[in-house]
Coordinates of C-alpha atoms in Angstrom, one line a residue:
M1 CA -10.4 12.8 9.1
S2 CA -12.5 9.9 10.4
I3 CA -13.1 10.3 14.1
E4 CA -12.4 6.5 14.4
I5 CA -8.7 7.0 13.6
G6 CA -6.6 7.3 16.7
T7 CA -3.0 6.8 17.9
P8 CA -2.4 3.2 19.0
K9 CA -0.6 2.8 22.3
N10 CA 1.8 0.5 20.5
L11 CA 2.3 0.6 16.7
L12 CA 3.2 -3.1 16.8
D13 CA 0.0 -4.3 18.3
A14 CA -2.5 -5.8 15.8
H15 CA -5.2 -3.3 15.0
P16 CA -6.8 -2.1 11.7
E17 CA -4.9 1.2 12.1
T18 CA -1.5 -0.5 12.6
A19 CA -2.1 -3.0 9.8
Y20 CA -2.9 -0.1 7.4
F21 CA 0.1 1.9 8.6
W22 CA 2.6 -0.9 8.2
G23 CA 1.2 -1.8 4.8
R24 CA 1.9 1.8 3.7
A25 CA 5.3 1.8 5.4
I26 CA 6.4 -1.5 3.8
G27 CA 5.1 -0.5 0.4
D28 CA 6.8 2.9 0.3
G29 CA 8.9 3.8 3.3
E30 CA 12.0 3.0 5.3
V31 CA 12.7 1.4 8.7
T32 CA 15.9 2.6 10.4
S33 CA 17.3 3.1 13.9
D34 CA 15.9 6.6 13.8
G35 CA 12.3 5.5 13.3
V36 CA 9.9 4.8 10.4
T37 CA 9.3 6.9 7.3
V38 CA 6.2 6.6 5.2
R39 CA 5.5 8.3 1.9
T40 CA 2.3 9.0 0.0
N41 CA 1.1 11.3 -2.7
D42 CA -2.3 11.8 -1.1
E43 CA -2.6 14.6 1.5
T44 CA -5.5 13.1 3.3
A45 CA -3.8 9.7 3.6
A46 CA -0.7 11.5 5.0
E47 CA -2.8 13.2 7.7
R48 CA -4.4 9.8 8.5
L49 CA -1.1 8.1 8.7
A50 CA 0.3 10.9 10.9
A51 CA -2.7 10.4 13.2
V52 CA -2.0 6.7 13.5
A53 CA 1.7 7.2 14.1
G54 CA 1.3 10.2 16.5
A55 CA 3.4 12.4 14.3
D56 CA 3.1 16.1 14.7
T57 CA 3.9 17.2 11.2
V58 CA 3.7 16.1 7.6
D59 CA 6.4 17.1 5.2
H60 CA 5.2 18.1 1.7
R61 CA 7.4 18.3 -1.4
I62 CA 6.9 18.1 -5.2
I63 CA 9.1 15.4 -6.8
E64 CA 9.8 13.9 -10.3
R65 CA 9.0 10.2 -10.3
E66 CA 9.8 7.6 -13.0
Y67 CA 6.9 5.6 -14.3
A68 CA 7.3 2.0 -12.9
H69 CA 7.1 0.2 -16.2
D70 CA 8.9 2.8 -18.4
T71 CA 11.8 4.8 -16.9
T72 CA 11.9 7.1 -19.9
I73 CA 8.7 8.7 -18.6
T74 CA 8.6 10.9 -15.6
R75 CA 5.9 12.9 -13.9
S76 CA 5.7 15.6 -11.2
E77 CA 3.6 14.7 -8.2
D78 CA 3.0 15.8 -4.6
S79 CA 4.9 13.7 -2.0
Y80 CA 3.9 13.7 1.6
T81 CA 6.2 12.2 4.2
V82 CA 5.2 11.0 7.7
Q83 CA 7.9 10.0 10.3
A84 CA 7.5 8.1 13.5
H85 CA 10.7 8.7 15.5
G86 CA 12.3 6.6 18.2
T87 CA 12.9 2.9 18.7
V88 CA 9.8 1.8 16.7
G89 CA 12.0 1.2 13.7
D90 CA 14.3 -1.3 15.5
R91 CA 11.3 -3.0 17.1
A92 CA 9.4 -3.3 13.9
A93 CA 12.3 -4.8 12.0
A94 CA 12.6 -7.4 14.7
A95 CA 8.9 -8.2 15.1
L96 CA 7.8 -8.0 11.5
G97 CA 10.9 -9.0 9.7
L98 CA 11.2 -5.8 7.8
P99 CA 14.3 -4.6 5.8
F100 CA 16.5 -2.6 8.2
E101 CA 19.2 -0.1 7.1
G102 CA 20.2 -2.0 4.1
D103 CA 19.6 -5.5 5.4
S104 CA 17.0 -7.6 3.6
G105 CA 13.8 -8.5 5.3
G106 CA 12.1 -11.8 6.1
Y107 CA 8.6 -10.4 6.3
R108 CA 6.8 -12.0 9.2
L109 CA 3.4 -10.3 8.8
D110 CA 1.3 -13.0 10.4
T111 CA 0.9 -10.7 13.5
L112 CA -1.2 -8.4 11.3
A113 CA -3.0 -11.1 9.2
S114 CA -6.2 -10.8 11.3
H115 CA -6.5 -7.4 9.6
D116 CA -5.6 -8.6 6.2
R117 CA -8.0 -6.2 4.4
Q118 CA -6.3 -3.1 5.9
L119 CA -2.8 -4.5 5.5
L120 CA -3.3 -5.3 1.8
R121 CA -5.0 -2.0 1.3
G122 CA -2.0 -0.3 2.7
L123 CA 0.3 -2.4 0.6
L124 CA -1.7 -1.6 -2.6
E125 CA -1.6 2.1 -1.9
G126 CA 2.1 1.9 -1.0
C127 CA 3.4 -0.1 -3.9
G128 CA 0.5 -0.9 -6.1
T129 CA -1.0 0.5 -9.3
V130 CA -4.6 0.7 -10.5
C131 CA -5.8 1.4 -14.0
F132 CA -8.5 0.9 -16.5
K133 CA -7.3 -1.1 -19.6
S134 CA -9.4 0.5 -22.3
S135 CA -8.2 -2.0 -25.0
A136 CA -9.6 -4.9 -23.0
G137 CA -12.3 -3.2 -20.9
T138 CA -10.8 -4.5 -17.7
V139 CA -9.3 -3.2 -14.4
G140 CA -5.6 -3.7 -13.9
I141 CA -4.3 -4.1 -10.3
S142 CA -0.7 -4.8 -9.8
F143 CA 2.0 -4.6 -7.1
V144 CA 5.5 -3.1 -7.9
H145 CA 8.5 -3.1 -5.7
D146 CA 12.3 -3.4 -5.7
D147 CA 12.2 -6.3 -3.2
E148 CA 11.1 -9.5 -4.8
A149 CA 10.7 -11.1 -1.4
L150 CA 8.0 -8.5 -0.5
L151 CA 6.0 -9.4 -3.6
T152 CA 6.2 -13.1 -2.7
E153 CA 4.8 -12.2 0.7
I154 CA 2.0 -10.2 -0.8
Q155 CA 1.1 -13.2 -2.9
R156 CA 1.0 -15.4 0.2
L157 CA -1.4 -12.9 1.8
L158 CA -3.6 -13.0 -1.3
D159 CA -3.7 -16.8 -1.2
D160 CA -5.3 -16.6 2.3
L161 CA -8.1 -14.2 1.4
P162 CA -11.7 -15.3 1.7
I163 CA -12.2 -14.5 -1.9
D164 CA -10.4 -15.8 -5.0
A165 CA -7.5 -13.5 -5.9
P166 CA -5.5 -15.3 -8.7
Y167 CA -2.4 -13.5 -9.9
G168 CA 0.4 -13.8 -12.4
E169 CA 4.1 -14.6 -12.0
I170 CA 6.5 -12.1 -10.6
S171 CA 8.4 -10.4 -13.5
E172 CA 11.2 -7.8 -13.7
T173 CA 10.4 -4.1 -14.6
S174 CA 12.5 -2.0 -16.9
S175 CA 13.8 -0.1 -13.8
G176 CA 15.2 -3.3 -12.3
G177 CA 12.4 -3.9 -9.8
Y178 CA 9.7 -6.5 -9.8
W179 CA 6.0 -6.7 -10.3
F180 CA 3.0 -9.0 -10.6
G181 CA -0.7 -8.4 -11.4
I182 CA -4.0 -9.7 -10.2
D183 CA -5.9 -11.6 -12.9
D184 CA -8.0 -9.0 -14.8
A185 CA -11.2 -11.1 -14.3
A186 CA -10.8 -11.1 -10.5
A187 CA -9.5 -7.5 -10.1
P188 CA -12.9 -5.8 -9.6
E189 CA -13.9 -8.2 -6.8
V190 CA -10.5 -7.9 -5.2
G191 CA -10.6 -4.2 -5.3
E192 CA -14.1 -3.9 -3.9
W193 CA -13.2 -6.3 -1.1
L194 CA -10.1 -4.3 -0.2
Y195 CA -12.0 -1.1 0.2
E196 CA -15.1 -2.6 1.8
G197 CA -15.9 -0.6 5.0
S198 CA -13.1 1.8 4.5
E199 CA -15.5 4.8 4.6
N200 CA -16.3 4.0 8.2
T201 CA -12.6 3.9 9.3
G202 CA -10.9 6.5 7.1
L203 CA -8.0 4.1 6.6
F204 CA -7.6 4.7 2.9
A205 CA -6.2 7.2 0.3
P206 CA -9.3 9.0 -1.2
S207 CA -7.5 9.5 -4.5
R208 CA -6.7 5.9 -4.9
R209 CA -10.1 4.7 -3.9
R210 CA -11.7 7.1 -6.4
K211 CA -9.5 5.8 -9.2
L212 CA -10.4 2.2 -8.4
K213 CA -14.1 2.9 -8.2
K214 CA -14.0 4.8 -11.5
S215 CA -12.1 2.0 -13.2
I216 CA -14.6 -0.6 -12.0
E217 CA -17.5 1.6 -13.2
Q218 CA -15.8 1.9 -16.6
V219 CA -15.6 -1.9 -16.8
E220 CA -19.3 -2.2 -15.9
A221 CA -20.1 0.3 -18.7
Y222 CA -17.8 -1.3 -21.3

């Protein structure tokens, strides 16, 4: 674990750690009156998220997960769960406009926008996919979630980046959720920007970063 990762005094203050944490929580987690739950399939990322949240333990299970674009395909994978207990869930729902115990969210993420790189990296790792499209020789980066409003908010964040990050329209998935993709031509630059400097902070999932870097290398060698 990076020695730069610490436990923020307040998870709702704007820091790189909190931006990454909330990106992960929003992408694949829940906010309730009992606290905040975050899921990941990367053990190292789980340990890093636990360090940010001040959680003592990480729960590990093996689950069957449906493929986002084809529910007839399932795969077994590790699932690590990090929980931050207490009133942080109520406060996060109010401050950031997050969905709360069945209620829809309004997503007010401007508080974290000064750390947009870490926030979007967390969102990508929480509800995004990365792949190499061998038929076209391009990198595919997309965001998938059950809440269409979240994807609209992610698009707004992409619009404000210092690099061009064009994307397609939001569409429905076969599972009843929603998705959109970064334009293939822009995906390598967007991916490299999202992970720039991550080695120095530890705020990333090593397995996801490896997959992205390998996909970009395949594009360059195509």
